[in-house]
Short mmCIF file of C-alpha atoms in Angstrom, two decimals:
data_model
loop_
_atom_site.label_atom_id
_atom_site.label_comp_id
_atom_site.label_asym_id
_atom_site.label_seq_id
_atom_site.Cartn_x
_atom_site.Cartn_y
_atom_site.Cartn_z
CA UNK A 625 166.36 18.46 140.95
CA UNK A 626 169.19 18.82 138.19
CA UNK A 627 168.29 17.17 134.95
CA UNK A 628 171.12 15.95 134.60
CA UNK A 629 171.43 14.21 137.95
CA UNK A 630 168.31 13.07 137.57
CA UNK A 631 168.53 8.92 136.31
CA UNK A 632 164.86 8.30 135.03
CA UNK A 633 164.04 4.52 134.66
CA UNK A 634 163.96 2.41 131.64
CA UNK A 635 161.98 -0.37 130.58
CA UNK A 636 161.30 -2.24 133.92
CA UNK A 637 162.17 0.34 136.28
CA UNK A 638 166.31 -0.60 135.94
CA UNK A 639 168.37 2.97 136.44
CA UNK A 640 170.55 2.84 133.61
CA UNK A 641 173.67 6.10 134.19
CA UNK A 642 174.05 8.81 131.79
CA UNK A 643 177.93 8.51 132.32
CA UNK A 644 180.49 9.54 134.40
CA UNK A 645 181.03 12.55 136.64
CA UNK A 646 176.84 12.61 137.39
CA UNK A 647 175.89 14.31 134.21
CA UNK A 648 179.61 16.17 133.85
CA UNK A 649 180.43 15.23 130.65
CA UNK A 650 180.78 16.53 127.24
CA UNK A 651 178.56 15.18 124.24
CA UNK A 652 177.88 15.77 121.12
CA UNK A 653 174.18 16.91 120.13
CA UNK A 654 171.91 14.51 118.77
CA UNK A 655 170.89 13.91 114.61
CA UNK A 656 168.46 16.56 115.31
CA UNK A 657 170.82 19.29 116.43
CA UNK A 658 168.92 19.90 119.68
CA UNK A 659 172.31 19.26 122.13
CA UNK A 660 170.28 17.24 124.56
CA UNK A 661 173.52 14.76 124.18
CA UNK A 662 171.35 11.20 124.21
CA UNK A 663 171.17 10.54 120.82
CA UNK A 664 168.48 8.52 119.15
CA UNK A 665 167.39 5.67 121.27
CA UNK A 666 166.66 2.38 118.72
CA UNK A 667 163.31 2.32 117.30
CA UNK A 668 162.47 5.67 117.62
CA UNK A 669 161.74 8.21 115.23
CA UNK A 670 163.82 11.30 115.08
CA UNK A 671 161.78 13.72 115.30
CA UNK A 672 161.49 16.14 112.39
CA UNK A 673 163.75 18.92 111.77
CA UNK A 674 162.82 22.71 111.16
CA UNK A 675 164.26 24.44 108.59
CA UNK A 676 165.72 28.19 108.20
CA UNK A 677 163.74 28.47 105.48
CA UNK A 678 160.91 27.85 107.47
CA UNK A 679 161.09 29.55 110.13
CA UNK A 680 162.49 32.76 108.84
CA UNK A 681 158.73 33.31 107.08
CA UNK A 682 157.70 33.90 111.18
CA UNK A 683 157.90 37.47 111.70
CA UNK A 684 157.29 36.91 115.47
CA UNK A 685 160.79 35.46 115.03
CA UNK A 686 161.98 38.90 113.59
CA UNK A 687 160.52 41.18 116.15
CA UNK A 688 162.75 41.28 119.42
CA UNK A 689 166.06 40.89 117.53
CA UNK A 690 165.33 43.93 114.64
CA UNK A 691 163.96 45.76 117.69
CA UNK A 692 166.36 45.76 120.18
CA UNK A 693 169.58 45.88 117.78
CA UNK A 694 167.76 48.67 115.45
CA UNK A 695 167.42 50.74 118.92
CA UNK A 696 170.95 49.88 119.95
CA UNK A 697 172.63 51.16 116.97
CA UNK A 698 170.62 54.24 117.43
CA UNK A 699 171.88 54.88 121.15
CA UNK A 700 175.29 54.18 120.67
CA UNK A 701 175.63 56.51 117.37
CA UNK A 702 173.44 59.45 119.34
CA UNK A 703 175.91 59.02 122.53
CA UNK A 704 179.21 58.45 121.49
CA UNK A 705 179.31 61.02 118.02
CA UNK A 706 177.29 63.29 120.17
CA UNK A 707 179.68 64.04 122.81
CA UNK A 708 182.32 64.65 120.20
CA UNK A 709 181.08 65.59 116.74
CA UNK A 710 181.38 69.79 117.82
CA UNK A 711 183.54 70.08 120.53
CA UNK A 712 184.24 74.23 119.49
CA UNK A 713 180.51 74.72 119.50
CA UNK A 714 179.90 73.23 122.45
CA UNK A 715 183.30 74.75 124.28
CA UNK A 716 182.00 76.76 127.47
CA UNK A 717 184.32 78.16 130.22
CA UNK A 718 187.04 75.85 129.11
CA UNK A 719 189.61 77.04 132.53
CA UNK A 720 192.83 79.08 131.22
CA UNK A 721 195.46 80.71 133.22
CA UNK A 722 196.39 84.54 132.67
CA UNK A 723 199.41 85.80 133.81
CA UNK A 724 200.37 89.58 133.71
CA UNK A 725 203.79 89.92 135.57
CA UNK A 726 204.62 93.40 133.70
CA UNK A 727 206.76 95.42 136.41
CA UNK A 728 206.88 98.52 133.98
CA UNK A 729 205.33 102.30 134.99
CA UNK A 730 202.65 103.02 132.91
CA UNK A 731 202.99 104.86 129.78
CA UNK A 732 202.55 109.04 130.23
CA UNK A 733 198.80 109.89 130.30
CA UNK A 734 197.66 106.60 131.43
CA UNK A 735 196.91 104.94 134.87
CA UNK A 736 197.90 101.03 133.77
CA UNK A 737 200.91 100.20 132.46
CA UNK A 738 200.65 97.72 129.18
CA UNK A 739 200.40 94.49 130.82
CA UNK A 740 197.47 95.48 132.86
CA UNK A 741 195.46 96.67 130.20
CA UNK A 742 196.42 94.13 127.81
CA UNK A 743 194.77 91.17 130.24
CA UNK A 744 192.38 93.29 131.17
CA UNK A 745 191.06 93.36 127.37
CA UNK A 746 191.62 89.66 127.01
CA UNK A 747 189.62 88.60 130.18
CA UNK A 748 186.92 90.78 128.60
CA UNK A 749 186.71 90.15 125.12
CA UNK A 750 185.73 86.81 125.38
CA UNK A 751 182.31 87.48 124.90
CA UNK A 752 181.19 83.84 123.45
CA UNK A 753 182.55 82.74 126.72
CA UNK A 754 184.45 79.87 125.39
CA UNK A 755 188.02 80.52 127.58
CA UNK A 756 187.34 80.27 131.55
CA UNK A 757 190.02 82.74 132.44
CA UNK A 758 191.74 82.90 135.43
CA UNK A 759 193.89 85.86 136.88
CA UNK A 760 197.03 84.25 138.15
CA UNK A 761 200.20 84.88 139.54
CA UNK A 762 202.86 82.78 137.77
CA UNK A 763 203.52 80.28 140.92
CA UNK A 764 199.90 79.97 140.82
CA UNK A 765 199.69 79.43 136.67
CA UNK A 766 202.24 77.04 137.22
CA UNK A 767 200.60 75.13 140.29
CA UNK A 768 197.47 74.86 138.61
CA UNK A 769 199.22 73.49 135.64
CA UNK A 770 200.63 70.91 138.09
CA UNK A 771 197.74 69.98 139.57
CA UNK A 772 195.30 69.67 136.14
CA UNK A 773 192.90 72.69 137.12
CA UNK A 774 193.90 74.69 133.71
CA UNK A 775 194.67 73.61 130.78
CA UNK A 776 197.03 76.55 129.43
CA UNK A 777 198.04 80.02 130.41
CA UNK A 778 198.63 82.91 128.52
CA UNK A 779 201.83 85.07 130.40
CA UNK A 780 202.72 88.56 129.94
CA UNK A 781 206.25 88.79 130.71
CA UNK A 782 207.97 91.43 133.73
CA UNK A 783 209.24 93.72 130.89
CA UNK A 784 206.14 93.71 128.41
CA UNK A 785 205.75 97.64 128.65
CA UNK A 786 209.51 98.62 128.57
CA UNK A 787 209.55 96.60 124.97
CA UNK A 788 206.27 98.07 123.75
CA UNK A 789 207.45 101.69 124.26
CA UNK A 790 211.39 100.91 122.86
CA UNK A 791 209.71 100.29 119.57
CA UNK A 792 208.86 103.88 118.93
CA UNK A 793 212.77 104.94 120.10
CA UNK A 794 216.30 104.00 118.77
CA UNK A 795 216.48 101.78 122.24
CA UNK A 796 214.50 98.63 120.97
CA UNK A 797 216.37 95.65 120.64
CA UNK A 798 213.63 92.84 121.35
CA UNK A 799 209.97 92.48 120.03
CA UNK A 800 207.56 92.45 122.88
CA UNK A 801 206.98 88.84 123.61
CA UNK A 802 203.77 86.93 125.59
CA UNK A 803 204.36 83.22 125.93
CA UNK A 804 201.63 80.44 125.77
CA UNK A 805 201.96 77.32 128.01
CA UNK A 806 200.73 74.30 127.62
CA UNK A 807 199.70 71.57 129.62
CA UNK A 808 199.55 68.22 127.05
CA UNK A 809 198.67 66.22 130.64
CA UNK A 810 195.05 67.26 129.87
CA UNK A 811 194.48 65.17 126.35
CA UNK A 812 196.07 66.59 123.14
CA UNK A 813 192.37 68.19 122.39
CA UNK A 814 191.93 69.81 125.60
CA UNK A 815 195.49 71.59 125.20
CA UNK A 816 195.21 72.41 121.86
CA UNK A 817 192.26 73.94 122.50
CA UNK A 818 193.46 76.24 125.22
CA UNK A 819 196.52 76.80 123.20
CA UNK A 820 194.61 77.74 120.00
CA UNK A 821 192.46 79.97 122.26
CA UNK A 822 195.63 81.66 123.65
CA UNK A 823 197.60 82.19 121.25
CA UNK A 824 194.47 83.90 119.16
CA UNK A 825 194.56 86.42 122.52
CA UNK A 826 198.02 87.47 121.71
CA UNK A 827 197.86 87.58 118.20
CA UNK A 828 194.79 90.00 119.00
CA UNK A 829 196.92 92.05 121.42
CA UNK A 830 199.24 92.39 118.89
CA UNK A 831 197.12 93.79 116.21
CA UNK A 832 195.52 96.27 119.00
CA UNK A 833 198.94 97.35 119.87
CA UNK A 834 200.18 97.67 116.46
CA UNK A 835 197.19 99.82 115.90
CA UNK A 836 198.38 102.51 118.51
CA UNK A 837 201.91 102.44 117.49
CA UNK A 838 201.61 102.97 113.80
CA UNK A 839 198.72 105.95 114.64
CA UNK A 840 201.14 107.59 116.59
CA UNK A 841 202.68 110.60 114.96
CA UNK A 842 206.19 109.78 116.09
CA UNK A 843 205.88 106.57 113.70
CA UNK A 844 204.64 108.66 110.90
CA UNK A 845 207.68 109.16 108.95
CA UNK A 846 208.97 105.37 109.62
CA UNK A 847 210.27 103.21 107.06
CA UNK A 848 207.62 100.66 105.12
CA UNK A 849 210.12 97.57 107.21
CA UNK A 850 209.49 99.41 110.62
CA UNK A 851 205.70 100.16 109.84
CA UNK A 852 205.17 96.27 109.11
CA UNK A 853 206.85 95.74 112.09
CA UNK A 854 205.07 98.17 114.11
CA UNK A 855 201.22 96.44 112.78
CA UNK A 856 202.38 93.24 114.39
CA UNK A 857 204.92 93.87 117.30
CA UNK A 858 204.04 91.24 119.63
CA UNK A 859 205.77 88.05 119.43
CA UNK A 860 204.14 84.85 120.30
CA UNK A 861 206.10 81.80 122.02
CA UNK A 862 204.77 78.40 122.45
CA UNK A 863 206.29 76.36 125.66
CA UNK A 864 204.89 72.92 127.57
CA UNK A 865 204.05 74.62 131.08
CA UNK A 866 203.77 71.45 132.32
CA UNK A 867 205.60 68.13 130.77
CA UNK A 868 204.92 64.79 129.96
CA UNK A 869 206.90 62.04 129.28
CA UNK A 870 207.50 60.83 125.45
CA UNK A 871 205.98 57.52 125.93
CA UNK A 872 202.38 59.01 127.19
CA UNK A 873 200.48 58.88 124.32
CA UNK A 874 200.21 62.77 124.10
CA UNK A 875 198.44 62.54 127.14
CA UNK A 876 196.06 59.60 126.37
CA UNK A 877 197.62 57.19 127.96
CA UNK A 878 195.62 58.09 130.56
CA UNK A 879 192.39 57.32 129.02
CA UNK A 880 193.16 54.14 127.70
CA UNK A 881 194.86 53.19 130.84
CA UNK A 882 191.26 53.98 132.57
CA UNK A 883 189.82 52.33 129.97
CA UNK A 884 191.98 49.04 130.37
CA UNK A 885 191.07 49.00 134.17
CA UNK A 886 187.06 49.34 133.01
CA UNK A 887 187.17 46.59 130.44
CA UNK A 888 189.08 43.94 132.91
CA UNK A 889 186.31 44.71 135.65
CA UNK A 890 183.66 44.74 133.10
CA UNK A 891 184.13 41.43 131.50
CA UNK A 892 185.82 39.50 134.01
CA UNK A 893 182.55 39.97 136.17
CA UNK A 894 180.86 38.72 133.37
CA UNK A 895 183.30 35.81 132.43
CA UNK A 896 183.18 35.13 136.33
CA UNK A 897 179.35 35.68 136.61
CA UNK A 898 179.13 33.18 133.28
CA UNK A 899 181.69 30.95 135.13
CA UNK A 900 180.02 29.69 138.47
CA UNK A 901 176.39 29.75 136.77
CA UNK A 902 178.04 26.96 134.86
CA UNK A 903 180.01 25.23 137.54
CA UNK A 904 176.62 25.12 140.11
CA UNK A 905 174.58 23.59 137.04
CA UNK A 906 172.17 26.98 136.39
CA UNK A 907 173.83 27.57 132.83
CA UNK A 908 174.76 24.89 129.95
CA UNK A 909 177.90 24.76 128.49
CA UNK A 910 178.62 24.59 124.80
CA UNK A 911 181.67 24.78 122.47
CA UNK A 912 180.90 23.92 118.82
CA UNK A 913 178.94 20.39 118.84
CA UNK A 914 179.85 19.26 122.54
CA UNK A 915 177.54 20.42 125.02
CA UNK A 916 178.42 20.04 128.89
CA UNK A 917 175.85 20.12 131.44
CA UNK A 918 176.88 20.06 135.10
CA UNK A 919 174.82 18.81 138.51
CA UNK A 920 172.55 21.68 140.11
CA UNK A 921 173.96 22.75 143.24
CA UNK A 922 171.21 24.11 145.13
CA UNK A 923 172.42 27.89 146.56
CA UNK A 924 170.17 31.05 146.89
CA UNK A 925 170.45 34.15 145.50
CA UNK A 926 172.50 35.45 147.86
CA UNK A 927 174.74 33.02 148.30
CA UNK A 928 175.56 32.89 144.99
CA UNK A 929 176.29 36.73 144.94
CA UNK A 930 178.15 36.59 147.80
CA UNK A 931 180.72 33.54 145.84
CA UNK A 932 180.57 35.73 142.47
CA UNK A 933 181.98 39.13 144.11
CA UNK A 934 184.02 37.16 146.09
CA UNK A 935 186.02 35.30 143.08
CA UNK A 936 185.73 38.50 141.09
CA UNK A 937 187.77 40.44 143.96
CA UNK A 938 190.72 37.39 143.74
CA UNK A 939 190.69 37.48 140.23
CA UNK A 940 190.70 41.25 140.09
CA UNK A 941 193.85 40.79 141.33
CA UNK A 942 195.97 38.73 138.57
CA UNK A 943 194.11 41.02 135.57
CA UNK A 944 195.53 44.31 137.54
CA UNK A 945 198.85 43.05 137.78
CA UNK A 946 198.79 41.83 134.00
CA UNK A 947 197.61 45.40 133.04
CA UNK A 948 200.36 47.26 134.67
CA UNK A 949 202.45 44.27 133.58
CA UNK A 950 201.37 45.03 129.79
CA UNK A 951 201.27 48.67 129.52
CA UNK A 952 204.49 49.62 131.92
CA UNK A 953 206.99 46.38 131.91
CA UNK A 954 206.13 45.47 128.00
CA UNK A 955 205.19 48.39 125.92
CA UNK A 956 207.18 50.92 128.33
CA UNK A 957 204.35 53.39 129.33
CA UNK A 958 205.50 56.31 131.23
CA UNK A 959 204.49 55.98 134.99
CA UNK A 960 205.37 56.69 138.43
CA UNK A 961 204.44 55.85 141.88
CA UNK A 962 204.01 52.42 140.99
CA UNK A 963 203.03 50.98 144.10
CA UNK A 964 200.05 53.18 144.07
CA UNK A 965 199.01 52.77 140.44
CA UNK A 966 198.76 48.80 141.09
CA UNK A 967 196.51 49.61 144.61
CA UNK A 968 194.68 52.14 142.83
CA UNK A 969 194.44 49.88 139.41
CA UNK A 970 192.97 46.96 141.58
CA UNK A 971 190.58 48.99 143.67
CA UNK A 972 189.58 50.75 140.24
CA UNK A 973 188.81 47.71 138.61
CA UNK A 974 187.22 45.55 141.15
CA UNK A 975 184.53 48.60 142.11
CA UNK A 976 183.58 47.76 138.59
CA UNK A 977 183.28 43.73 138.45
CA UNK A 978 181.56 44.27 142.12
CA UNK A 979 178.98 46.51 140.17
CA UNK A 980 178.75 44.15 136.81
CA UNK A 981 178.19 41.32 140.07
CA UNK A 982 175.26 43.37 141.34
CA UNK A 983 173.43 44.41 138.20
CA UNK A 984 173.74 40.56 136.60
CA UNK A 985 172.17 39.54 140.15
CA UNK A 986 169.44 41.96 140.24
CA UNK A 987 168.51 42.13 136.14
CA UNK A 988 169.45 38.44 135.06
CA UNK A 989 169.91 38.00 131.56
CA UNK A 990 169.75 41.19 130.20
CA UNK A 991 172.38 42.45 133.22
CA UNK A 992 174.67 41.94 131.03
CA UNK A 993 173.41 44.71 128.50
CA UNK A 994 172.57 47.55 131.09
CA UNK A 995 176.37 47.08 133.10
CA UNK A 996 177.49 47.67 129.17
CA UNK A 997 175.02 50.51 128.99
CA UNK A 998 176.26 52.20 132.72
CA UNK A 999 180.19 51.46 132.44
CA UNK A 1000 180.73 52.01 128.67
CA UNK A 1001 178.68 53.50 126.48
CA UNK A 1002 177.49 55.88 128.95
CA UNK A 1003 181.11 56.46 130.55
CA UNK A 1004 183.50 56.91 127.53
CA UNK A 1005 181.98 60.17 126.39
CA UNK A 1006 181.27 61.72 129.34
CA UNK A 1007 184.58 60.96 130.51
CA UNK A 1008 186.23 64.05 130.32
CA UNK A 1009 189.67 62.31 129.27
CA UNK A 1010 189.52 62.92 125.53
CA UNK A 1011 187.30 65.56 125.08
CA UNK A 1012 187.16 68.31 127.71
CA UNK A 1013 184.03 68.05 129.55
CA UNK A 1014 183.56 72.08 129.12
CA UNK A 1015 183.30 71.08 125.34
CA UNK A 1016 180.78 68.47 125.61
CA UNK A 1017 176.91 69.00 125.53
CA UNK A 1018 175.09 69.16 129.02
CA UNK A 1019 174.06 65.98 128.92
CA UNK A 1020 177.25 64.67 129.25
CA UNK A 1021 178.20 67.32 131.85
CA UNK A 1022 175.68 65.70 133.96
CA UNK A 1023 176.82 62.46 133.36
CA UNK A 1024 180.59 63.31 134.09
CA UNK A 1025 179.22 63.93 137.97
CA UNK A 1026 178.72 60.02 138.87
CA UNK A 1027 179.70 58.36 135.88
CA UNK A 1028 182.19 55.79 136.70
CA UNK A 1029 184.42 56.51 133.71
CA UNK A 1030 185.39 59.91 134.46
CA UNK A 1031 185.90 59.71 138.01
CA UNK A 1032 188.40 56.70 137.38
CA UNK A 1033 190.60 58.83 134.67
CA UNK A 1034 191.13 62.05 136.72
CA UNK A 1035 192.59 59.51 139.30
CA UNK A 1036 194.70 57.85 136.74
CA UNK A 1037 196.00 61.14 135.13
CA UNK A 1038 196.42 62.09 138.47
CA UNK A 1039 198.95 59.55 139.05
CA UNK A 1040 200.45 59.68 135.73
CA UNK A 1041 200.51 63.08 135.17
CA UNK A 1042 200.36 65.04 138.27
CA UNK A 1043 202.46 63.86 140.68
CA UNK A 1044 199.83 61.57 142.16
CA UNK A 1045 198.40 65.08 143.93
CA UNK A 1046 194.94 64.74 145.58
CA UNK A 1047 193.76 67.96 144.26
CA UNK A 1048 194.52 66.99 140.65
CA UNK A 1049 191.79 64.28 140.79
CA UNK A 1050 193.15 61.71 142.85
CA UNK A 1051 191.33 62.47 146.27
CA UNK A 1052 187.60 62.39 144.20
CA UNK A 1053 188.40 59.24 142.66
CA UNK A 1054 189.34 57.14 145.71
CA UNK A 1055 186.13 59.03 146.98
CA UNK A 1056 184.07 57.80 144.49
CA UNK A 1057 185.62 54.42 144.20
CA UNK A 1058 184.55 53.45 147.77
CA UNK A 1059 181.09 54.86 146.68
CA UNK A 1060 180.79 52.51 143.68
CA UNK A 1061 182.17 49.74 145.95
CA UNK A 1062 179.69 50.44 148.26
CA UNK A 1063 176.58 50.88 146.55
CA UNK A 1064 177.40 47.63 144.08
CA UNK A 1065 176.80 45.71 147.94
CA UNK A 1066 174.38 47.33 149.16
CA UNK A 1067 172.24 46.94 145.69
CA UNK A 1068 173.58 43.76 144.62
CA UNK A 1069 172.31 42.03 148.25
CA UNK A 1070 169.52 44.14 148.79
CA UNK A 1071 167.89 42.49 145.19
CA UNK A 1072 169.19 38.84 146.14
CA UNK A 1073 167.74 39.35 149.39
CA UNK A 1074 164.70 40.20 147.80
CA UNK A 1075 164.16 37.74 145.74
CA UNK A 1076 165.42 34.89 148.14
CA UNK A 1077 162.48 36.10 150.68
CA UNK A 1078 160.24 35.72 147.72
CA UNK A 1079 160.71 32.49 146.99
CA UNK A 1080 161.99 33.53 143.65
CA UNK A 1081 164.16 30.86 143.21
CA UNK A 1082 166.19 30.00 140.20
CA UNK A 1083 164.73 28.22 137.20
CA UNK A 1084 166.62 25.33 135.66
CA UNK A 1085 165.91 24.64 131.91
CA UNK A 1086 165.01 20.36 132.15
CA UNK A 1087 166.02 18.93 128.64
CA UNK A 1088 162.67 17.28 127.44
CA UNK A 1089 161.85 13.59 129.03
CA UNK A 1090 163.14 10.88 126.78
CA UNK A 1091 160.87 8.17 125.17
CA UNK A 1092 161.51 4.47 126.45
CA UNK A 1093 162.39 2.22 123.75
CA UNK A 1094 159.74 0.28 122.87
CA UNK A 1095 159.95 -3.48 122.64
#
């Protein structure tokens, strides 16, 4: 029975109330600080008051708390710096397009002409096997730049070996050019990367070719202004193969958009969770002195799941809205395909309060910590959506495959980015969101279920029995 429901008689038997609303009511603690709202009754003793002094000379008292915060400031430094603090050392197979649309006839005495060798050398130079190349048309470079599957290309344009052999004749009249596109939909790292990558190609196809043209005896007698020009003939141009609109964040909108949805579904089930264990009477209440205890409402397990993940998915509803609200009406993100951001937005979030639900109901008080542990500090660096996941350590790479974090964000930069294609992300993450959604009920019951046939019922803390006043 609810303590404070619970009338206990005084003096001669007489049930005296404890005011009204049956125990709903805000009081301030008593002189000894203990919150258990009654007061002193008259003529008896308060009892006596520890002191901080006191107790801090306990170092049972020290234990758990140095412990367990020691240990988390030790996980969260070794997870989050360690997925970014070498992102070059770690960079593996990170996928680049390469494009070699030279039309010309090979120069005489060889069986390639310029463009063909010149990828040919790229794609297998790479020997620390940092650049995932790709040999690609230019409708397929520019497809897979569409669709989030590279992030650059390196093209070698139709008249690459016609320019490279003018140099050496009176008909030149444009530097050999190879053009690096970018795709800044894939995080400002991840493109910068490729594009440092690429452009380090073409400065090293220059120096090659510059190598054969100022050997060759018909360059011999050139001027010292041709010869320079000769060592480094290639030029290098730097275009966006794939834009992004100016209010994107440089392409991390995306990530904090995800992040957003994770955060709202994260502690709203925990607000919510919070929420009805106060309202049925399992969890005090407390704002600075006044402490509110309400009437027990006896509900199993179960039931009380069931009322949690049903509230969180109404709720989930308003804190979408006001997140597209904030980030799109208000501070003018870039987005299309509205209608689908909001359905996806919702679905994204409430997969994770419907988890948050689950692990409270199956872990109790420290749920709280391990839905932190398996939606944050576990999901932002294995992500993908700042740092590429081909430049994280393996551990992360691992991660990245269930993680809820990273499949959200390829379904948000997706949308954003890419045109809302399946094949850019999109098609995974609804996937994976149904998975989430479905494994949060499946585990959240099973546990409450559990427990229920158990007999594990809930404990209610009782405030200590107060003394009669003594005549």
């Amino acid at each position: 029975m609810d303590a404070d429901s619970d009338p206990r008689a005084d003096g001669a038997g007489e049930e005296k109330p404890r005011g009204a609303g049956g125990g709903d009511t805000a009081r301030p603690g008593g002189r000894d600080g203990t919150g258990d709202g009654g007061g002193d009754r008259a003529g008896t003793p308060a009892p006596a008051s520890a002191r901080a002094a006191t107790l801090l000379r306990r170092p049972k008292l020290w234990l758990v708390p140095t412990v367990l915060t020691g240990l988390l400031a030790l996980l969260l430094s070794l997870l989050y710096m360690g997925g970014i603090v070498n992102p070059n050392g770690h960079l593996r197979h990170l996928p680049i397009g390469l494009v070699d649309e030279d039309t010309g006839a090979p120069p005489p005495g060889q069986r390639q002409n310029v463009g063909a060798q010149v990828t040919a050398a790229i794609a297998a130079s790479d020997t620390s096997g940092a650049a995932g190349w790709r040999r690609l048309t230019r409708a397929q470079a520019q497809d897979q730049l569409a669709s989030g599957k590279i992030y650059g290309a390196l093209v070698v344009p139709a008249d690459f070996t016609d320019s490279v052999t003018a140099l050496t004749t009176a008909n030149a009249t444009v530097r050999p050019t190879m053009t690096v596109l970018t795709n800044p939909g894939m995080g400002s790292l991840g493109s910068s990367l490729a594009s440092r990558i690429t452009t380090a190609a073409a400065q090293q196809t220059s120096a090659t070719i510059g190598k054969q043209l100022t050997a060759s005896p018909v360059t011999a007698k050139a001027d010292s202004t041709t010869r320079l020009l000769l060592a480094d003939p290639v030029r290098v141009v730097t275009r966006v193969g794939h834009p992004i609109g100016a209010h994107s964040g440089l392409g991390l909108s995306a990530f904090y958009y995800t992040l957003l949805l994770v955060l709202a579904g994260f502690l709203g089930g925990n607000l919510i969770s919070t929420g009805v264990d106060t309202a049925l009477g399992y969890a005090d209440n407390e704002i600075g002195p006044w402490h509110t205890r309400r009437p027990t409402v006896p509900i199993d397990r179960t039931q009380t799941l069931l009322l949690k993940m049903v509230m969180t998915a109404g709720i989930t509803v308003l804190t979408a809205s006001l997140v597209m609200l904030a980030t799109v009406a208000v501070l003018g993100m870039d987005a299309t395909h509205l209608p689908l951001l909001w359905i996806y937005s919702y679905c994204a979030s409430l997969a994770v309060g419907l988890g948050v639900q689950a692990i409270n109901a199956a872990f109790g008080g420290i749920g709280q910590l391990v839905s932190m542990f398996v939606f944050i500090v576990l999901g932002l660096p294995s992500s993908g959506a700042t740092v590429p996941l081909q430049a994280v350590p393996g551990f992360y790479r691992f991660l990245s495959v269930f993680e809820p974090m990273r499949q959200l964000s390829d379904g948000v930069r997706a949308i954003l980015f890419f045109d809302a294609r399946a094949d850019a992300g999109l098609g995974r993450a609804w996937l994976m969101i149904a998975v989430g959604a479905v494994l949060a009920l499946v585990f959240g019951f099973a546990m409450t279920r559990y427990y229920d046939r158990k007999g594990l019922r809930r404990l209610t803390p009782q405030p200590p029995a107060r003394p009669t006043a003594s005549g």
